Structure formats: C-alpha cells, structure tokens
Tab-separated table of C-alpha atoms in Angstrom:
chain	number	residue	atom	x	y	z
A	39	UNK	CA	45.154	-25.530	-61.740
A	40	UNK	CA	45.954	-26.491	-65.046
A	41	UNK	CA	43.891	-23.920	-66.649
A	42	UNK	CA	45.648	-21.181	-64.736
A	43	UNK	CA	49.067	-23.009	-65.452
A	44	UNK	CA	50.484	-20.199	-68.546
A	45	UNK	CA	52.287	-21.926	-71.203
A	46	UNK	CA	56.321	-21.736	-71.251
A	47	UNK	CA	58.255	-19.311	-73.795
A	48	UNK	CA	61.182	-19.162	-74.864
A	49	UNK	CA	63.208	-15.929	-75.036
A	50	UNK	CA	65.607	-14.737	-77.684
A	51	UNK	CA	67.164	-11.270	-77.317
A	52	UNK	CA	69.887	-9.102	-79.439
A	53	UNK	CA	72.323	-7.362	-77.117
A	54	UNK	CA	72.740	-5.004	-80.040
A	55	UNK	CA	72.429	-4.372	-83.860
A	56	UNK	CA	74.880	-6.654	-85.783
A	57	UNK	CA	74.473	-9.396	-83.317
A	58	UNK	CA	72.400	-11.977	-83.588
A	59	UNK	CA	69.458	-13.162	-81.155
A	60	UNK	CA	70.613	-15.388	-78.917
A	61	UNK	CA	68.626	-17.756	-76.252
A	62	UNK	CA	68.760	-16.350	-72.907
A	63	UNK	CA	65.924	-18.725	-70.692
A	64	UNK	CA	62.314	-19.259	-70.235
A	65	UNK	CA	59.500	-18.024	-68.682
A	66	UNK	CA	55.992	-18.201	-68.509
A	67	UNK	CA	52.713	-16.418	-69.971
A	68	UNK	CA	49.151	-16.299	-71.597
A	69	UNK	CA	50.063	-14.767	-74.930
A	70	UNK	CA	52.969	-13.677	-76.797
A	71	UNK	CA	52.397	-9.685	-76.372
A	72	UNK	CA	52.433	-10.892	-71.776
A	73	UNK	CA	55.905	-12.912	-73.022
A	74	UNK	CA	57.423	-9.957	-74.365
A	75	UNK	CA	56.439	-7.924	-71.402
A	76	UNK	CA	57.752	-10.101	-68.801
A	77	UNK	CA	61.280	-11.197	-70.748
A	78	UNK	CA	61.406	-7.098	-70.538
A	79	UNK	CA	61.177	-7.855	-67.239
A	80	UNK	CA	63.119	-10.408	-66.503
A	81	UNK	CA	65.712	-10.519	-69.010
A	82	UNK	CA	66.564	-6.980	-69.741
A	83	UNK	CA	66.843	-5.122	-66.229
A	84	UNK	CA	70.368	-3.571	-67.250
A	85	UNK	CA	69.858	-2.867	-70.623
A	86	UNK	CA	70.961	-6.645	-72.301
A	87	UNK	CA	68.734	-6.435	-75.020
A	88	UNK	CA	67.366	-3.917	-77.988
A	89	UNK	CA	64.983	-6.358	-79.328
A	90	UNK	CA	63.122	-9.680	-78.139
A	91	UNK	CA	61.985	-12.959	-79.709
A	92	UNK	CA	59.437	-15.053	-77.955
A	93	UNK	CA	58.752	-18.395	-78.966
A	94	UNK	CA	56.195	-21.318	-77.655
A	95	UNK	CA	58.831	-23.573	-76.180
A	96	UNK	CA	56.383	-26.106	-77.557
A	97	UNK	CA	56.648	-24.756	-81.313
A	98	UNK	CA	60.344	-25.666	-81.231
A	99	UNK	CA	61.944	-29.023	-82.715
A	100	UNK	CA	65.651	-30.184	-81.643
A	101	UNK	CA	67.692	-32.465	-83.405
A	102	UNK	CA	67.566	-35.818	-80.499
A	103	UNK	CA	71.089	-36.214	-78.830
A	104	UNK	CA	71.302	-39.589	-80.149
A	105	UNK	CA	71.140	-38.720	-83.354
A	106	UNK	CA	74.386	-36.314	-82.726
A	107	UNK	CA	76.535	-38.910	-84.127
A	108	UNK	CA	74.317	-39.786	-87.947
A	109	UNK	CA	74.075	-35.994	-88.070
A	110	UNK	CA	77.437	-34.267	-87.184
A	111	UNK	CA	79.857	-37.114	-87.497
A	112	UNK	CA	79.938	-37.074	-91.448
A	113	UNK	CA	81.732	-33.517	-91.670
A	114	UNK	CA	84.710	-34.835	-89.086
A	115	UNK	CA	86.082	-36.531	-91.670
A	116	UNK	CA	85.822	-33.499	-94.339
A	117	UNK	CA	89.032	-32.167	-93.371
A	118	UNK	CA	89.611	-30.593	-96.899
A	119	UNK	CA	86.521	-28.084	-96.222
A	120	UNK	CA	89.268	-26.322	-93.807
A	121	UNK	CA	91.389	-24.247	-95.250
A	122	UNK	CA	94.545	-25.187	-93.178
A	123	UNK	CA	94.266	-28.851	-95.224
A	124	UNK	CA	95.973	-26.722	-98.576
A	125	UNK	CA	99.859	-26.754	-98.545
A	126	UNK	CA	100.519	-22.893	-99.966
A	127	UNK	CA	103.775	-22.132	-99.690
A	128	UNK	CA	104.815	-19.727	-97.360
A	129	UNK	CA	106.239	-16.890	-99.969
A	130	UNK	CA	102.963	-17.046	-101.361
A	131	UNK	CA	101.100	-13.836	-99.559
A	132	UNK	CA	97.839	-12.863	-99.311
A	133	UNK	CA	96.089	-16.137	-99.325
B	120	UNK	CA	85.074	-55.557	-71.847
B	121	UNK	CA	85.328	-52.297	-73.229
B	122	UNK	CA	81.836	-52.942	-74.485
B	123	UNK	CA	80.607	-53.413	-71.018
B	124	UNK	CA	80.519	-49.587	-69.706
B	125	UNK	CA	77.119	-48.804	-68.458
B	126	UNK	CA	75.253	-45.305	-68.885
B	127	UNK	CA	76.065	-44.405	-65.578
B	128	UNK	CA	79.800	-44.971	-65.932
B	129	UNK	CA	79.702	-43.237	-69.239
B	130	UNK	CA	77.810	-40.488	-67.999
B	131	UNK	CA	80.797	-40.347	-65.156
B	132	UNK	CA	83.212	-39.951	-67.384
B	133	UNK	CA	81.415	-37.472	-69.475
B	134	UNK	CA	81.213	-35.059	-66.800
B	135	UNK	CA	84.464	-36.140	-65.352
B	136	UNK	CA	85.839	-34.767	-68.856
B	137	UNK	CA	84.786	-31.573	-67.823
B	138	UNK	CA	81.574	-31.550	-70.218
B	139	UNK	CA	78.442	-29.945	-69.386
B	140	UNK	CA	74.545	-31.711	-69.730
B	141	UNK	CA	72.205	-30.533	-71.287
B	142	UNK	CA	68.564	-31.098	-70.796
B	143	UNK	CA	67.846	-33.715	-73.376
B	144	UNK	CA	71.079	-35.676	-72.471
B	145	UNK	CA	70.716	-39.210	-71.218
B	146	UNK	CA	71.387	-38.936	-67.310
B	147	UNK	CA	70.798	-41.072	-63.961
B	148	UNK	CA	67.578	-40.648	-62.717
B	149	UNK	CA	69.484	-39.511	-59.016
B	150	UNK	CA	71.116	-36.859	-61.041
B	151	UNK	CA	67.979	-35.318	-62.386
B	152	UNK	CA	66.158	-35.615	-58.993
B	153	UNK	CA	69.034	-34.155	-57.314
B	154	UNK	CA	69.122	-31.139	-59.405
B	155	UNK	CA	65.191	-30.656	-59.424
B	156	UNK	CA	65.541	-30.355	-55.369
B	157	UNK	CA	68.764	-28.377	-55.302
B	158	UNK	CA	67.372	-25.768	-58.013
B	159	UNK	CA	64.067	-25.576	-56.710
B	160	UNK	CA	65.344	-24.863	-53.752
B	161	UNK	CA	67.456	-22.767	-54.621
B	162	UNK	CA	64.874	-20.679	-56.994
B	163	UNK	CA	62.409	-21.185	-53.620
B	164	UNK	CA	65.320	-19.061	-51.299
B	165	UNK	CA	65.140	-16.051	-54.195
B	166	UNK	CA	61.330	-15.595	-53.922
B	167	UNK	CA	60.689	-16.286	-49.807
B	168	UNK	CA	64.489	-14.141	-49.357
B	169	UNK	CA	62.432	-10.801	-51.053
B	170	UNK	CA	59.816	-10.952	-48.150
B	171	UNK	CA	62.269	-9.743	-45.438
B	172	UNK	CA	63.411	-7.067	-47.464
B	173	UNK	CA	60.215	-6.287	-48.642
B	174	UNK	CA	59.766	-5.345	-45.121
B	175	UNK	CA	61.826	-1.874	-45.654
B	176	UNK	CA	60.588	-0.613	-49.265
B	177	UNK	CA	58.115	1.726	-48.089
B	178	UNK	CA	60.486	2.840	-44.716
B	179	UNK	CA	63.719	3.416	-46.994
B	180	UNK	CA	65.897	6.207	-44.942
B	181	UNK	CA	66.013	8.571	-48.108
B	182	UNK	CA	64.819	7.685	-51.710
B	183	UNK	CA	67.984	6.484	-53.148
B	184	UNK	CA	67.684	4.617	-50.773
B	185	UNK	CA	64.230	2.676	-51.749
B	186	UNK	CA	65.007	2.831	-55.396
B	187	UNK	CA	68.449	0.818	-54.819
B	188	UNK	CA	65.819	-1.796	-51.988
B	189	UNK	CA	63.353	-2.174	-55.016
B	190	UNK	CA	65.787	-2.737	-57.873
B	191	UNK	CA	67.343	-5.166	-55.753
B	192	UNK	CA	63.707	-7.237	-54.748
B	193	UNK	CA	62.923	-7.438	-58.164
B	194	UNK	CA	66.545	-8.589	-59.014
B	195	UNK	CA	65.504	-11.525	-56.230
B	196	UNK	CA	62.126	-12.142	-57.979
B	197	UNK	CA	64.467	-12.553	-61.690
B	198	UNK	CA	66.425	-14.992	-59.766
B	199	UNK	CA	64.196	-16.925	-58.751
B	200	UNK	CA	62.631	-17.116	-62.212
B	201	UNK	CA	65.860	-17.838	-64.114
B	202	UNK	CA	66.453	-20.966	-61.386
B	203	UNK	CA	62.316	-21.810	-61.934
B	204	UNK	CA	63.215	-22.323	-65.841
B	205	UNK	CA	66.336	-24.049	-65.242
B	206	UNK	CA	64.528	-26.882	-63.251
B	207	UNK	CA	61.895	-26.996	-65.606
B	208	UNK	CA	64.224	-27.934	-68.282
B	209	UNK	CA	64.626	-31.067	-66.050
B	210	UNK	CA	60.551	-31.493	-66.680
B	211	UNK	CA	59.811	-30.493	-63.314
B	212	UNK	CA	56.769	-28.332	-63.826
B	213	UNK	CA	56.392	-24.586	-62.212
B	214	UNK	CA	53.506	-25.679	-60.280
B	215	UNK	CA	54.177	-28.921	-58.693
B	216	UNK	CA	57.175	-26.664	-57.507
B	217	UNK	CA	55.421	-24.038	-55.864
B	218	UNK	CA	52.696	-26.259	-54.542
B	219	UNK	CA	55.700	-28.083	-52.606
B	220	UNK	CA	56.636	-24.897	-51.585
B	221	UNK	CA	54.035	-24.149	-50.187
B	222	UNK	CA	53.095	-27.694	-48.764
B	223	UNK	CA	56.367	-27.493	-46.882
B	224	UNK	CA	57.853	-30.401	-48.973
B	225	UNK	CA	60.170	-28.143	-50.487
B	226	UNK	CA	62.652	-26.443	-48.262
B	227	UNK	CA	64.284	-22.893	-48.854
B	228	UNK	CA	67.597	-21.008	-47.585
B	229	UNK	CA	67.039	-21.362	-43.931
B	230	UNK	CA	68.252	-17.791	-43.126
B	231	UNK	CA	65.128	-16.337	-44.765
B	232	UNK	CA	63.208	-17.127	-41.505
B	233	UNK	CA	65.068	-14.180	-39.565
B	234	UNK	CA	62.935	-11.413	-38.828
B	235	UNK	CA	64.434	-7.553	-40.334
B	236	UNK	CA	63.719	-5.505	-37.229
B	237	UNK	CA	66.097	-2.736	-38.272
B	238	UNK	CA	66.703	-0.350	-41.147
B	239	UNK	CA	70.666	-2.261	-40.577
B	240	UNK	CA	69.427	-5.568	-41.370
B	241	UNK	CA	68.835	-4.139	-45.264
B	242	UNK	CA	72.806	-3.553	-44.747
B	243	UNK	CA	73.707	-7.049	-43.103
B	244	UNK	CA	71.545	-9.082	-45.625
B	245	UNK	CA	73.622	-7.338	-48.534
B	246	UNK	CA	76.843	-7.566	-47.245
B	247	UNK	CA	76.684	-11.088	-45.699
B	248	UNK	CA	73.920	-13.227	-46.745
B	249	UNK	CA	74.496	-12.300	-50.262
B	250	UNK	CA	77.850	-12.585	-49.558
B	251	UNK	CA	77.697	-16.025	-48.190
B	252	UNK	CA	75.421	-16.444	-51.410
B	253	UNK	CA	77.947	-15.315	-53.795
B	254	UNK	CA	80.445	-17.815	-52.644
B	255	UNK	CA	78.423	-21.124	-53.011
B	256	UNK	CA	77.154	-19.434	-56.411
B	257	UNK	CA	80.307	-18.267	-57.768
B	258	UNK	CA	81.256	-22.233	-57.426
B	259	UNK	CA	77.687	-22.986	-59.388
B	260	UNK	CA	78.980	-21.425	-62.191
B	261	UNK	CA	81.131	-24.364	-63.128
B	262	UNK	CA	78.310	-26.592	-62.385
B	263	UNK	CA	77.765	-29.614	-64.351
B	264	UNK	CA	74.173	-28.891	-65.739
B	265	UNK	CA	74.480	-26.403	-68.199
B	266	UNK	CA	71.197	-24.341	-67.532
B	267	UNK	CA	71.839	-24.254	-63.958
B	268	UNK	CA	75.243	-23.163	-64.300
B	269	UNK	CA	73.954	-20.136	-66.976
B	270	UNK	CA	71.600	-19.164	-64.878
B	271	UNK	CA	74.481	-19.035	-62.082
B	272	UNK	CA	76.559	-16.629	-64.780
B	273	UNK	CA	73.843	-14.049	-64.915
B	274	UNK	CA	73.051	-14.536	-60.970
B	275	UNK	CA	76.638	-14.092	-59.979
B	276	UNK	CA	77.056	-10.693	-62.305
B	277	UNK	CA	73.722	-9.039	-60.376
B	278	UNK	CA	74.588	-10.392	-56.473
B	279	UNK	CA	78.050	-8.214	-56.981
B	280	UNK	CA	75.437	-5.148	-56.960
B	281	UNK	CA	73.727	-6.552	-53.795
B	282	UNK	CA	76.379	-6.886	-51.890
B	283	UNK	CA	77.855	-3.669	-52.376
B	284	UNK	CA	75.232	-1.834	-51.627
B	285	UNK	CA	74.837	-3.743	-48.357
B	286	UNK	CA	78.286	-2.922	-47.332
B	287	UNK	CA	77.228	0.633	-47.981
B	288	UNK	CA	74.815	0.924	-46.239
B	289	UNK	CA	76.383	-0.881	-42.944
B	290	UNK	CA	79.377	1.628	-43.714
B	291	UNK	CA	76.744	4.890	-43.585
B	292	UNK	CA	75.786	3.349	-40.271
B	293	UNK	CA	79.262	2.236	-38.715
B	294	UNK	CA	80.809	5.945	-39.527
B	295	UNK	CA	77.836	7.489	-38.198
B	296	UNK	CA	75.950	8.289	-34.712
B	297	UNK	CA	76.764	6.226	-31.901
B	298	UNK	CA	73.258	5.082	-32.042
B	299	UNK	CA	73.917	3.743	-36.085
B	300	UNK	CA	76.850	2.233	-34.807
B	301	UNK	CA	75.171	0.480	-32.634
B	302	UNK	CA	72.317	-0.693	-34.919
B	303	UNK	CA	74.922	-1.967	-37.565
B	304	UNK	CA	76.714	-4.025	-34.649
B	305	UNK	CA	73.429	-5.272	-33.250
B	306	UNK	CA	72.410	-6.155	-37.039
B	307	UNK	CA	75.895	-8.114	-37.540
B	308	UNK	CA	75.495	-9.826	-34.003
B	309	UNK	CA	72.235	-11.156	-35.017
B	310	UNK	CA	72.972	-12.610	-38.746
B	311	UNK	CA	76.232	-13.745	-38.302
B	312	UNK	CA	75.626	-17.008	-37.236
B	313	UNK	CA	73.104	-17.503	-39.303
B	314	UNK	CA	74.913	-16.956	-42.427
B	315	UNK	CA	77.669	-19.448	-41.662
B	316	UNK	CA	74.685	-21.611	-41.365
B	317	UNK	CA	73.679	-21.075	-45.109
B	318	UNK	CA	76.923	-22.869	-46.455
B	319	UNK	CA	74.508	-26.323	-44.838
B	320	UNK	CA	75.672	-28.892	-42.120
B	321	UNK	CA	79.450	-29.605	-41.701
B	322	UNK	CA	81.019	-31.744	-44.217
B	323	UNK	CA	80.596	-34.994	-42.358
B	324	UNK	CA	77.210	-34.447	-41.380
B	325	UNK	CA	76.393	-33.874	-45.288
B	326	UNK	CA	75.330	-37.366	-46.832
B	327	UNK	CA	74.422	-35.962	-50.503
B	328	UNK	CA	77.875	-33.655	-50.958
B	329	UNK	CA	79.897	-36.882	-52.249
B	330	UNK	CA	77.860	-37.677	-54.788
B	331	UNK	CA	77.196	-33.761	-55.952
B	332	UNK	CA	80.700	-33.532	-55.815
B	333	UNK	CA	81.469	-37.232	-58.200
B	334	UNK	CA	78.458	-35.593	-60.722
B	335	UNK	CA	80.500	-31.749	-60.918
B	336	UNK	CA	77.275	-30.651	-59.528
B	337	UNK	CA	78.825	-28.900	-56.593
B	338	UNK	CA	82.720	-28.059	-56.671
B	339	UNK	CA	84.024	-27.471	-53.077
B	340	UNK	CA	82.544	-28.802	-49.920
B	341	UNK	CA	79.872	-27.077	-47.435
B	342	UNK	CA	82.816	-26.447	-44.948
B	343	UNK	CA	85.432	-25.185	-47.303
B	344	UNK	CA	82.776	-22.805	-48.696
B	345	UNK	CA	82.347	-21.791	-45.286
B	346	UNK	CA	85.894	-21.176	-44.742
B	347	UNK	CA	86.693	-18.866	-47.679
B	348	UNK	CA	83.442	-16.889	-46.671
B	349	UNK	CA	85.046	-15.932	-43.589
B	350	UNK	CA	88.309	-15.527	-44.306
B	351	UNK	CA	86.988	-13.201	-47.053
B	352	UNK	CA	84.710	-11.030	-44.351
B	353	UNK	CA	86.477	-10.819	-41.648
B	354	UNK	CA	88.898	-7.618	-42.844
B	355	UNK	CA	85.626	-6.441	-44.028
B	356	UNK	CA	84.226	-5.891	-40.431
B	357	UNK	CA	87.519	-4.790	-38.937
B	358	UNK	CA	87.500	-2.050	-41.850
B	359	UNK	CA	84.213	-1.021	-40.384
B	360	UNK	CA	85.448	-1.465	-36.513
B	361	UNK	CA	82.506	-3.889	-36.077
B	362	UNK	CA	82.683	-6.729	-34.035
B	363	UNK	CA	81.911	-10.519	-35.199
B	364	UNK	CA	80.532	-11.960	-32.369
B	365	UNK	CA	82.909	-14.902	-31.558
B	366	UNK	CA	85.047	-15.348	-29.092
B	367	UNK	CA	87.119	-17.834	-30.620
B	368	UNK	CA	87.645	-16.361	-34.097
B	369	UNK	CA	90.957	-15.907	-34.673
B	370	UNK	CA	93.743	-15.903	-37.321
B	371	UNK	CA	95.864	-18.930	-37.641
B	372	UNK	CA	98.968	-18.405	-39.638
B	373	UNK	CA	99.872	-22.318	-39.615
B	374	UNK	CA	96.382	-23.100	-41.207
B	375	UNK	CA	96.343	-19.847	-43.294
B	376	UNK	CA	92.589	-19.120	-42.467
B	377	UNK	CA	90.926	-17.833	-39.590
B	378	UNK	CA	89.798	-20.718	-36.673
B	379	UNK	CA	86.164	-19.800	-35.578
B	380	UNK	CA	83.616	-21.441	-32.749
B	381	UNK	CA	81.081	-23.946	-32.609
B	382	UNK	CA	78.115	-23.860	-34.551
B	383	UNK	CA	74.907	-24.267	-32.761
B	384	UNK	CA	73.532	-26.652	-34.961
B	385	UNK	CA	70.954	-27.530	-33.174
B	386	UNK	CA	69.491	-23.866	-34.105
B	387	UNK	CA	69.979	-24.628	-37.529
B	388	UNK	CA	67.936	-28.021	-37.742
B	389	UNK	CA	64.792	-26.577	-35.845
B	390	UNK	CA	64.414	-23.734	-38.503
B	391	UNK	CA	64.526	-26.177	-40.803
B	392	UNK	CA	62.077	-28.289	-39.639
B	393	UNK	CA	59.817	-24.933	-39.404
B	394	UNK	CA	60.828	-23.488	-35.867
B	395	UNK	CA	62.471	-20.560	-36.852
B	396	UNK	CA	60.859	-16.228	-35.671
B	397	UNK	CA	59.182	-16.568	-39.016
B	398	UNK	CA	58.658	-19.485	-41.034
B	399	UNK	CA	55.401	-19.870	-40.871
B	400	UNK	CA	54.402	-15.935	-41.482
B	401	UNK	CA	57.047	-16.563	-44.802
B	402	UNK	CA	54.976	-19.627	-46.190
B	403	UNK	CA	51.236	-17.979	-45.072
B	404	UNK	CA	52.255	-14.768	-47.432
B	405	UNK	CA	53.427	-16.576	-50.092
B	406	UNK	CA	49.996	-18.394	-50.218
B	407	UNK	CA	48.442	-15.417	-49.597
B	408	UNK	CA	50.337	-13.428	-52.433
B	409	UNK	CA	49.819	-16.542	-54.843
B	410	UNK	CA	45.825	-16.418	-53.816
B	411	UNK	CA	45.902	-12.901	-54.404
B	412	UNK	CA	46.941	-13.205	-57.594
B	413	UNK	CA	44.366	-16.013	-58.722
B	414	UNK	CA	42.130	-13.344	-60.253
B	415	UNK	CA	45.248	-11.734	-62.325
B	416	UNK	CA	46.020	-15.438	-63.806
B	417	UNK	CA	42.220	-16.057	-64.901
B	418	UNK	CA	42.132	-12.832	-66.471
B	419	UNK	CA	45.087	-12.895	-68.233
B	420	UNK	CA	44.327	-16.538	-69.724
B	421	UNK	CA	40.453	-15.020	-70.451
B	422	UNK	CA	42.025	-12.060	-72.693
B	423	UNK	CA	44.353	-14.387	-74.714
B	424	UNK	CA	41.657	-16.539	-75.522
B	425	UNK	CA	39.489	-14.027	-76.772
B	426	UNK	CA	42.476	-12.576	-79.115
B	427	UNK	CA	43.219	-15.685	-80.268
B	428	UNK	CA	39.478	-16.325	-81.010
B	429	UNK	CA	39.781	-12.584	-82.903
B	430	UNK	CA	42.652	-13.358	-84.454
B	431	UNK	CA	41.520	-17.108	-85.850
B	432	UNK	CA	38.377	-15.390	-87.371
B	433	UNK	CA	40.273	-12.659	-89.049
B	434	UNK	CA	42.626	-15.084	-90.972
B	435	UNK	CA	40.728	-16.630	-93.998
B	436	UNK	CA	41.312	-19.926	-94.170
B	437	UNK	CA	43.295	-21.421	-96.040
C-alpha cells in the first residue's frame, strides 16, 4: 500500500499579479507536473489562482514552536525600529 | 504556584484567549484524536455524500442542468480533499483514513445512506442537507484548529452555491405541474427528518460536545444548531407552499423559535450502526471505485519514476 501511497505537496498559488503566492493546502501526487494538475483541480475551480507553486511538503523546514520565544522575542523590545517611537512635532508635515 | 500550570491548563487558556493551533503546537493527545475523527469524518461525508448525487449526472432534466450537478460533485470531491489535508496535518495519514472508511471504523454523515429516487431529491439535498451543512460549518469557521477552520472558510464560500441551486431547482418544481409539485413535496417529506438528524443526538445524549465546546473546537451545541436550521427554513418552504411534515411544528413567540416534534432517534442510531436503504451499496462502491483505480495509482507512480530516472541521468553530476 505504501508504494501506491503518493507523496504530499504543498500548494502555493497567486490570486493575481502583484500578489504574492500564498499557501492554500495540500494534496497528494506522484510527481510535481500530477501536483500542478490536481491543485488546478482542487484549488482553482473559480478562478483563485493565475499561477501555482508545488512543493514536497517534505522539502520544507519550519522554525519549531518552541523556539518562537529565542527567535521572535528579541525584536519586542526594539521599539525604536517603529516609527511611532520618534517625538516629531506636530507642525512638522510630511514626515 | 504560578509555576505549577500544566500543558493542558495552558493549552486551555490559550484557546480560551481566542488563539488558534496550529499543527506543530504542543496539544493534549484527546484534542488531536478528537479532531482526527471529527475531520475525517467530516472529509468521509464529502466523498460518500457525491454518490447519491452522482445518481442524476447522466439523467439531468436539461443540460444546465447537469453542468450545475457536476460542478457541484466535484465541488464535494474538493471538500473532501481540503478536510483529508487538514487531518493529515494532525499526522493522520490519507490511507489509514480511507482504509477505516472503508473497514466501517470510520463513520460518515448519516444522511448519505438515503436513497435519490427522484430528479427532486437533487433539489432537497441542495436546499436542506447543505443547508443543515452550512449551519454546523459556518460555526467551524471559528474553530480552534487553524487548518480545519481554513478549510471551513473556503467550504462555507462554495456550499452558498449548493444550496441555491437546490432551492432552485425545488422552486422549478413547486411552481410547476401538479405532478412536480408533488415530487418536490414527496422529496421534502422524505429528507426532512433526516436532516434534523445531521445536527447529531440531542444535547444531553451528546457525551463529547462539552469537551469540543471547553477546546473552541465546536461553538454552539448539536440542538441549538438544530434550532437555527429550522427557524431559518421554515419561511423557506412556506415561500414555496410546501409542507414540512410535522404536525407539531409551530411558531412560538414566547421562545422566539419554532417548537417542532419528536425525533425518531431510534432511526437515526440503526443507520449508524449500518441499517440504513443504502449503507452498504455506499461503502461496496467506494471500494469498488478505490479498486478501480489501483491500476491508475501504479501507473502514475511507474511514470514518475522513470522521469526521475531521465531526469537524474541528464544532470551531470556535480
């Protein structure tokens, strides 16, 4: 069963030029040219997407969620990176 | 103390904070089982709910007709393939799924084991069995697990379709012939019970609502569900002068909803244990379309092995 079990995909599509590809599920198939085929199929029935990316679900390496705090916690205290942290005053226009 | 809050209690409060999970988020074993059997489930209703459909594609009235049946099967077979990825984000794999399926282990919407006899039954299924869908799914929206509840978003947007052109076509029939009107009552008299079935047992004969409820994975209980799905079709059948085929449904202005009869229960619990016109004939084609399609699989898997094989020699090394 295993040998007829097709590996996963995932699929990527751009709704339309300008936008950027955005993740949209999974699904399953033998090769990539049968992924992009069947995330026609599945993903695109009223017209959601201009252009696909399929990747091996397998190929793809996520940041662990208990790392989220060594990884994302060191720009919370950054506050100066935002430009609302800058007293201009108000007269000042155009800034 | 305040150092003594277990994963379970922080996971509570995580989701009681309104936040979603994601699939490589710590959660309680229950949770993940939970979700594996309610999605599968649900993704197992989408693929057995094309068959009676199915049953009209090639006996569509006119041609519009059989283009709007098709596009709507093959929004069914999407469905259930969005719902199939969202549980397998929970590392459930595809097949183990369908071989429970097909084992009987796994359970689908009982409603699917109703026979469509008549052309009105394409009607009834739109208007209230995806109706009746709609309402638990609109609610899954806001589910806690965030792939469920995506797939939910893009569910809910493509069921608005089905159940307007189910209304449709029980409208055609209602305004027509006496003989349509008759179908499109006979149709209604058969599936409405039924469909108030699909909302699940009565909220006190429902022992895993609570905790779906505590873990945001459902929102609002079987019965109230049930309620809103009535209250919502009832002016829908007097618009069409049909009938709903209970004595006792009536409006009550103290409650603010409509008061309806008994459910036969008892119906409900022998289709689920495999009694119902057609369960067996539903699981026996499903084998039979999956054996079918054995030869498909192997040759598909054959091809990209030789491409790969072409495409490995044609790179030099490096």
């Amino acid at each position: 069963m295993s040998e007829s079990n097709w590996k996963l995909w995932e699929v990527f599509l751009r709704s339309k030029n300008g936008l950027s590809h955005k993740h949209v599920g999974s699904l399953h198939a033998a090769d990539a040219d049968m992924a992009i085929k069947n995330a026609r199929d599945v993903y695109t029935r009223r017209s959601e997407g201009i252009s696909i990316w399929v990747v091996p679900s397998e190929e793809i390496t996520a940041s662990a969620p208990d790392e989220k705090d060594p990884l994302f916690t060191p720009s919370d205290d950054k506050v100066y990176r935002h430009p609302t942290f800058y007293d201009i005053p108000d007269d000042v226009e155009h800034m | 103390m305040g150092t003594n809050v277990s994963l379970e209690d922080k996971f509570q409060a995580y989701v009681d904070a309104e936040n979603k999970v994601e699939p490589k988020d710590w959660m309680p074993e229950k949770y993940r089982r939970t979700l594996i059997r309610q999605i599968s489930q649900h993704a197992h209703s989408e693929i057995i709910g094309m068959q009676p459909e199915a049953n009209w594609i090639t006996r569509a009235p006119s041609l519009r007709a059989k283009l709007i049946l098709l596009a709507k099967v093959q929004d069914e077979a999407g469905h259930g393939l969005y719902l199939y990825s969202a549980a397998e984000t929970l590392g459930e794999p595809r097949e183990k799924m369908i071989a429970d399926l097909q084992s009987g282990k796994a359970k689908y919407s009982s409603i699917f084991n109703y026979p469509t006899p008549s052309w009105a039954d394409m009607g009834t299924i739109g208007w209230l069995v995806d109706g009746a869908a709609i309402q638990n799914q609109v609610m899954l929206t806001r589910t806690s697990y965030g792939p469920y509840a995506r797939a939910m978003v893009k569910i809910c947007k493509e069921e608005s379709f089905h159940q307007r052109q189910g209304y449709e076509i029980v409208m055609k029939l209602a305004q027509g012939t006496p003989e349509q009107r008759s179908m499109a009552q006979e149709s209604l008299n058969r599936w409405w019970w039924p469909s108030l079935m699909m909302f699940g047992p009565s909220d006190d004969n429902s022992p895993n609502s609570e905790q779906s409820m505590q873990w945001k994975i459902k929102r609002k209980s079987n019965d109230t569900l049930r309620q809103e799905f009535i209250d919502k079709t009832v002016p829908q059948a007097e618009y069409l002068g049909l009938t709903i085929p209970d004595a006792d449904l009536k409006w009550n202005p103290e409650r603010g909803h409509y008061d309806f009869g008994e459910i036969d229960w008892s119906e409900f619990y022998e289709v689920i244990k495999g009694n119902g016109p057609c369960n067996k004939e539903r699981i026996a084609h499903h084998k039979k379309a999956h054996e079918d399609g054995a030869w498909v699989r192997e040759a598909a898997n054959a091809y990209a092995k030789k491409q790969s094989a072409r495409k490995a020699k044609d790179t030099p090394a490096a």
